[in-house]
XYZ file of C-alpha atoms in Angstrom:
440
model
C -29.636 18.463 -12.896
C -32.236 17.888 -10.161
C -33.458 14.818 -11.931
C -29.925 13.452 -12.219
C -29.387 14.060 -8.512
C -32.585 12.198 -7.621
C -31.539 9.274 -9.796
C -28.094 9.173 -8.142
C -29.707 9.333 -4.676
C -31.996 6.399 -5.492
C -29.128 4.344 -6.873
C -26.914 5.092 -3.860
C -29.761 3.957 -1.567
C -29.962 0.634 -3.391
C -26.172 0.216 -3.191
C -26.123 0.864 0.553
C -28.970 -1.631 1.052
C -27.121 -4.322 -0.879
C -23.934 -3.627 1.060
C -25.771 -4.025 4.365
C -27.310 -7.296 3.186
C -23.972 -8.685 2.022
C -21.818 -7.557 4.944
C -23.028 -10.153 7.494
C -22.353 -12.987 5.039
C -19.182 -11.970 3.217
C -16.131 -11.811 5.516
C -14.191 -8.566 5.418
C -10.479 -9.089 4.880
C -8.108 -6.211 5.541
C -4.675 -6.226 3.919
C -2.043 -6.062 6.634
C 0.207 -3.077 6.172
C 2.369 -0.978 8.425
C 5.272 1.355 7.780
C 7.418 2.672 10.620
C 10.076 5.154 9.578
C 10.620 6.578 13.067
C 10.289 4.630 16.311
C 8.926 6.410 19.362
C 6.765 5.685 22.408
C 3.589 6.673 20.540
C 3.813 3.607 18.285
C 1.535 1.053 19.925
C 1.736 -1.882 17.509
C 5.305 -2.877 18.399
C 6.311 -4.931 21.453
C 9.763 -4.680 23.018
C 11.492 -7.413 24.995
C 14.832 -7.912 26.667
C 17.442 -5.214 26.051
C 15.452 -3.532 23.245
C 14.990 0.211 23.783
C 13.964 3.187 21.645
C 16.884 5.487 20.832
C 16.623 8.615 18.652
C 14.020 7.240 16.253
C 15.559 3.763 16.025
C 15.383 0.690 18.244
C 18.594 -0.575 19.831
C 18.114 -4.312 20.228
C 21.414 -4.489 22.113
C 23.355 -1.651 23.687
C 26.922 -2.544 22.864
C 29.375 -2.464 25.739
C 26.740 -1.638 28.350
C 26.671 -4.501 30.891
C 25.584 -7.228 31.108
C 27.240 -9.290 28.420
C 25.232 -11.859 26.453
C 22.516 -9.308 25.837
C 19.398 -10.223 23.856
C 16.750 -7.880 22.487
C 13.519 -8.522 20.579
C 10.902 -6.395 18.896
C 7.818 -7.847 17.212
C 4.573 -6.768 15.624
C 2.007 -6.826 18.418
C -0.709 -8.778 16.548
C -0.650 -12.351 15.230
C -0.091 -12.567 11.487
C -1.976 -15.263 9.543
C 0.151 -16.798 6.804
C -2.049 -19.739 5.782
C -5.521 -21.204 6.354
C -5.964 -24.858 7.296
C -9.610 -24.857 6.142
C -9.051 -23.532 2.626
C -5.354 -24.363 2.280
C -4.853 -20.775 1.163
C -1.446 -19.154 1.627
C -0.487 -15.537 1.159
C 2.439 -13.620 -0.271
C 4.182 -11.025 1.838
C 6.894 -8.410 1.491
C 8.844 -6.681 4.218
C 11.493 -3.979 4.019
C 13.690 -2.845 6.847
C 16.865 -0.927 7.543
C 19.300 -1.867 10.279
C 22.723 -0.873 11.559
C 25.451 -2.909 13.227
C 28.080 -0.913 15.097
C 31.224 -2.944 15.768
C 32.935 -0.013 17.517
C 35.820 -0.413 15.025
C 36.880 -3.606 16.788
C 38.440 -6.491 14.900
C 36.500 -9.053 16.953
C 32.760 -8.639 17.467
C 29.603 -10.750 17.668
C 27.002 -12.164 17.149
C 24.289 -10.916 14.794
C 20.713 -9.941 14.062
C 17.786 -11.807 12.494
C 14.278 -11.323 11.138
C 12.140 -14.176 12.475
C 8.732 -15.791 12.034
C 7.780 -17.960 15.002
C 4.667 -19.235 16.807
C 2.445 -16.638 18.467
C 3.569 -16.149 22.056
C 7.208 -16.874 21.250
C 9.486 -15.056 23.702
C 13.220 -14.880 24.351
C 14.378 -18.397 25.292
C 16.531 -18.723 28.422
C 20.301 -18.724 27.833
C 19.877 -17.636 24.213
C 22.514 -14.874 24.143
C 25.658 -14.872 22.037
C 25.778 -17.439 19.250
C 22.093 -18.345 19.636
C 20.921 -14.936 18.342
C 18.233 -14.702 21.039
C 16.182 -17.384 19.249
C 17.640 -20.739 20.330
C 19.643 -22.298 23.163
C 21.560 -25.522 23.701
C 18.301 -27.496 23.897
C 16.716 -26.166 20.711
C 19.597 -25.241 18.387
C 19.212 -28.462 16.380
C 15.737 -29.639 17.416
C 14.288 -29.320 13.957
C 10.529 -29.326 13.206
C 9.352 -28.782 16.765
C 10.933 -25.308 16.755
C 8.550 -23.978 14.057
C 10.712 -20.991 13.203
C 12.032 -19.412 9.998
C 14.630 -16.671 10.055
C 16.840 -14.504 7.883
C 20.090 -14.057 9.799
C 22.907 -11.545 9.467
C 25.593 -13.456 11.332
C 28.762 -11.661 12.435
C 30.546 -14.504 14.274
C 31.600 -17.896 12.907
C 30.494 -20.872 15.025
C 31.907 -23.932 13.236
C 29.426 -26.356 14.803
C 26.527 -24.878 12.793
C 27.890 -22.002 10.635
C 29.781 -21.969 7.334
C 33.381 -20.872 7.797
C 32.568 -17.222 7.118
C 30.479 -14.346 8.357
C 27.296 -14.771 6.405
C 23.731 -13.840 5.552
C 21.513 -16.914 5.626
C 17.992 -18.309 5.451
C 17.337 -20.782 8.260
C 14.548 -23.246 9.000
C 14.101 -24.571 12.551
C 17.804 -24.405 13.416
C 20.938 -22.270 13.462
C 22.263 -23.946 10.302
C 21.497 -21.982 7.143
C 19.792 -23.662 4.186
C 21.417 -21.118 1.854
C 23.913 -18.392 2.655
C 26.138 -15.682 1.217
C 29.344 -14.201 2.582
C 29.431 -10.632 3.879
C 31.746 -8.348 5.841
C 29.821 -6.486 8.571
C 32.958 -4.718 9.809
C 33.335 -2.796 6.554
C 29.795 -1.453 6.959
C 29.978 -0.732 10.687
C 27.696 2.135 11.683
C 26.131 2.391 8.213
C 22.555 1.526 7.303
C 21.945 -1.803 5.566
C 18.706 -1.966 3.579
C 16.890 -5.281 3.236
C 13.847 -6.599 1.386
C 12.376 -10.052 2.107
C 9.631 -11.491 -0.115
C 7.620 -14.706 -0.050
C 5.772 -16.070 -3.077
C 3.180 -18.562 -1.838
C 2.681 -19.999 -5.324
C 6.318 -20.869 -5.985
C 7.170 -21.231 -2.237
C 10.135 -18.960 -2.868
C 11.533 -16.996 0.073
C 13.954 -14.352 -1.203
C 16.247 -11.824 0.475
C 17.770 -8.734 -1.170
C 20.091 -6.242 0.497
C 22.124 -3.134 -0.252
C 24.723 -0.998 1.497
C 25.634 2.678 1.902
C 22.106 4.089 1.486
C 21.675 2.432 -1.903
C 17.998 1.502 -2.487
C 17.327 -2.217 -2.263
C 15.862 -3.833 -5.384
C 14.840 -7.354 -6.457
C 16.689 -6.658 -9.709
C 19.968 -6.754 -7.793
C 21.012 -10.391 -8.102
C 24.483 -9.835 -6.620
C 23.272 -9.183 -3.085
C 20.456 -11.722 -2.864
C 19.471 -15.180 -1.646
C 16.524 -17.428 -2.495
C 15.262 -20.623 -0.957
C 12.253 -22.883 -1.565
C 10.286 -23.226 1.688
C 6.648 -24.187 2.079
C 5.857 -22.061 5.122
C 2.609 -23.972 5.697
C 4.703 -27.082 6.454
C 7.058 -25.258 8.821
C 5.008 -22.642 10.662
C 1.606 -22.556 12.361
C -1.243 -20.665 10.697
C -0.649 -17.575 12.836
C 2.846 -16.350 13.611
C 4.720 -13.635 15.415
C 7.056 -11.617 13.199
C 9.907 -9.505 14.497
C 13.637 -9.019 15.005
C 16.123 -10.511 17.421
C 19.765 -9.666 18.124
C 22.374 -10.773 20.633
C 26.043 -10.691 21.489
C 28.360 -12.574 23.835
C 31.638 -11.279 25.256
C 32.536 -9.429 22.031
C 29.940 -6.670 21.913
C 28.262 -4.866 19.045
C 25.208 -2.631 18.854
C 22.278 -3.766 16.696
C 19.690 -1.155 15.680
C 16.489 -1.294 13.619
C 16.019 2.035 11.821
C 12.778 1.430 9.908
C 10.344 -1.373 9.154
C 7.622 -1.836 6.551
C 5.426 -4.901 6.102
C 2.633 -5.654 3.654
C 0.507 -8.670 2.775
C -3.069 -9.657 2.036
C -3.365 -11.608 5.247
C -6.522 -11.544 7.332
C -5.440 -10.496 10.827
C -8.910 -10.642 12.400
C -8.832 -13.254 15.139
C -11.633 -14.968 17.020
C -11.933 -15.789 20.713
C -9.820 -18.750 21.881
C -11.435 -22.148 21.425
C -11.607 -24.723 24.193
C -9.081 -27.420 23.142
C -11.579 -30.211 23.903
C -14.089 -28.623 21.494
C -11.635 -27.549 18.837
C -12.524 -30.406 16.472
C -16.267 -29.757 16.812
C -15.811 -26.039 16.204
C -13.564 -26.683 13.218
C -16.137 -29.040 11.700
C -18.957 -26.567 12.326
C -16.852 -23.826 10.737
C -16.417 -25.935 7.600
C -20.170 -26.628 7.410
C -20.985 -22.947 7.803
C -18.406 -22.107 5.149
C -19.987 -24.496 2.634
C -23.461 -23.119 3.386
C -22.628 -19.423 3.330
C -20.191 -19.460 0.401
C -22.874 -20.054 -2.302
C -25.115 -17.423 -0.688
C -22.241 -14.956 -0.681
C -21.509 -15.706 -4.341
C -25.169 -15.187 -5.260
C -25.247 -11.860 -3.462
C -22.051 -10.811 -5.207
C -23.662 -11.590 -8.569
C -26.712 -9.526 -7.571
C -24.440 -6.702 -6.472
C -22.508 -6.825 -9.753
C -25.745 -6.731 -11.773
C -27.007 -3.842 -9.659
C -23.775 -1.914 -10.255
C -24.147 -2.491 -13.999
C -27.753 -1.284 -13.843
C -26.644 1.695 -11.737
C -24.088 2.766 -14.326
C -26.636 2.455 -17.139
C -29.215 4.467 -15.194
C -26.703 7.151 -14.252
C -25.685 7.599 -17.872
C -29.367 7.857 -18.807
C -29.980 10.456 -16.078
C -26.974 12.494 -17.170
C -28.147 12.353 -20.778
C -31.623 13.564 -19.820
C -30.134 16.406 -17.758
C -28.105 17.809 -20.637
C -30.406 17.157 -23.600
C -32.059 20.581 -23.372
C -28.608 22.222 -23.404
C -27.503 20.190 -26.405
C -30.508 21.346 -28.409
C -29.555 24.991 -27.848
C -26.138 24.708 -29.399
C -25.725 21.483 -31.356
C -26.621 23.213 -34.625
C -24.571 26.283 -33.769
C -21.156 24.867 -32.921
C -18.734 22.000 -32.508
C -18.703 19.687 -29.514
C -15.227 19.100 -28.048
C -14.043 16.496 -25.551
C -12.635 17.635 -22.239
C -9.375 15.860 -23.110
C -9.021 17.994 -26.256
C -9.391 21.178 -24.242
C -7.010 19.954 -21.546
C -4.344 19.402 -24.199
C -5.114 22.723 -25.876
C -4.609 24.684 -22.629
C -1.773 22.544 -21.253
C -4.041 21.292 -18.492
C -5.529 24.757 -17.827
C -2.075 25.959 -16.867
C -1.706 29.168 -14.879
C 0.445 30.756 -17.575
C -2.402 30.237 -20.077
C -4.939 32.088 -17.932
C -6.341 35.249 -19.601
C -8.775 36.375 -16.919
C -11.381 35.460 -14.331
C -14.984 36.465 -13.603
C -17.507 35.649 -10.917
C -18.331 32.193 -12.265
C -15.616 31.385 -14.784
C -12.008 31.566 -15.904
C -10.707 32.121 -19.445
C -7.636 30.310 -20.823
C -5.669 30.683 -24.032
C -5.312 27.463 -25.995
C -4.349 25.981 -29.325
C -6.601 23.407 -31.007
C -4.447 21.303 -33.294
C -7.543 19.820 -34.961
C -8.508 23.313 -36.169
C -4.956 24.674 -36.317
C -5.958 27.848 -34.510
C -5.692 29.744 -31.252
C -8.798 29.708 -29.076
C -10.059 31.109 -25.781
C -11.595 28.484 -23.467
C -14.115 29.745 -20.953
C -14.190 27.310 -18.038
C -17.253 27.724 -15.807
C -16.441 26.816 -12.213
C -17.209 23.140 -11.600
C -19.274 22.329 -8.544
C -21.055 25.677 -8.445
C -24.832 25.363 -8.101
C -25.101 28.103 -10.748
C -22.754 26.454 -13.269
C -25.487 24.956 -15.457
C -27.491 28.191 -15.392
C -24.457 30.274 -16.382
C -23.675 27.817 -19.166
C -27.265 27.786 -20.472
C -27.615 31.575 -20.338
C -24.381 32.055 -22.231
C -25.576 29.630 -24.903
C -28.802 31.611 -25.268
C -26.865 34.876 -25.544
C -24.622 33.387 -28.208
C -27.484 31.908 -30.210
C -29.905 34.840 -30.036
C -28.288 38.120 -29.019
C -24.691 38.372 -30.182
C -23.900 39.647 -33.697
C -21.763 37.108 -35.497
C -19.088 39.676 -36.369
C -18.478 40.588 -32.702
C -16.900 37.356 -31.531
C -16.891 33.896 -33.052
C -18.270 31.082 -30.918
C -16.517 27.877 -31.977
C -17.736 25.096 -29.724
C -18.496 23.695 -26.290
C -17.903 20.826 -23.900
C -19.871 19.327 -21.035
C -18.106 16.382 -19.375
C -17.368 15.154 -15.853
C -19.502 17.903 -14.312
C -17.637 20.690 -16.122
C -19.025 23.276 -18.577
C -16.682 24.833 -21.145
C -17.221 27.250 -24.046
C -14.716 27.759 -26.869
C -14.325 31.095 -28.703
C -11.921 32.514 -31.213
C -8.882 34.043 -29.541
C -8.919 37.874 -29.639
C -5.328 39.119 -29.170
C -6.258 42.785 -28.632
C -8.816 42.475 -25.839
C -10.306 40.169 -23.283
C -13.070 37.753 -24.160
C -15.537 39.481 -21.837
C -14.841 42.873 -23.475
C -15.888 41.497 -26.846
C -18.860 39.598 -25.454
C -20.336 42.210 -23.176
C -18.609 45.465 -24.195
C -17.171 46.076 -20.701
């Protein structure tokens, strides 16, 4: 085993060296993922704005009938999120799940709603954006179109005929308060109850989809009843980096809007560089493209070298392992059967506790049934990871092959896989395996 260890050490050294060589050239991209099931002050990747406050593990974006009226509250992820790359043209998929509650206080009239939004980095609550504007628009921007650069999924509780359908609705909006697609809903009938939502974006099909469920039912994309889909090329609507978060507001007819949990995942690179001087932005962009074209082939070459090295590593490791066990194989190959570890796992029901017959200083014995032999067996499992495991295994093989009378106990076979050593004997119903082997 020493030789195998030295081989592994040498191979690991080569792997580390290759990793260090490749790291400066190949950019490291971290998938963006966060999952907040309980909001508290210790969470440092969420920003709060306006009326938003933490309350008993949730975030109240608005506080209901607490003055003043026309309240607005925002929360957002604290880091910019990259959704596309102008150099490569690459876009990314994303998925977000969240749970929210709207409390209408059992009133028959209430307003105005809550929305998930994607907007330019640095976007803050616009002035005079309470009430119908959902904390995202105002009279100057409600219909401004492309210059807004905002996409939202709204849960609207008040009908404003100038830009809403004639119903309370869930909608997908682009750059305005008018929904591209929408579905009717009744927030009053779900007042105070959690509403679960999943929003997905497929960058290949440009499909933005929304799924929702009520009354603690899990949300699923298989539920086509409570769902909306819309084709939007986000790269044509939004900047490369965006802020993502939630906004809610009400006017004179109050309601409380709360975010209970929030999960987001994508393969976006959220590593950002220092700001570029606007006058030099074109030069820097051009230089970046040149560097990309130069370094990309080098990175590919190094990846090929790394892949070949990994292949060589695997071959060498198998060779080392074979050399380490050859002397053991010679002791017993003529004496017994060789079993796979999977066979013995099945025979002992995964080395279940209820199959355990006994335990010694370096091993445990389990009762099993080998269907291939149609017989009960006793599997002696030598503790994996012990520095003595190979020695115990080898010594036992020598005892079996040289010292034990054949009529005392029948040795059936063995297994050495994945660092484990196992010996298989006939099952002796009237005594332990060690009693028969060693007379104790």
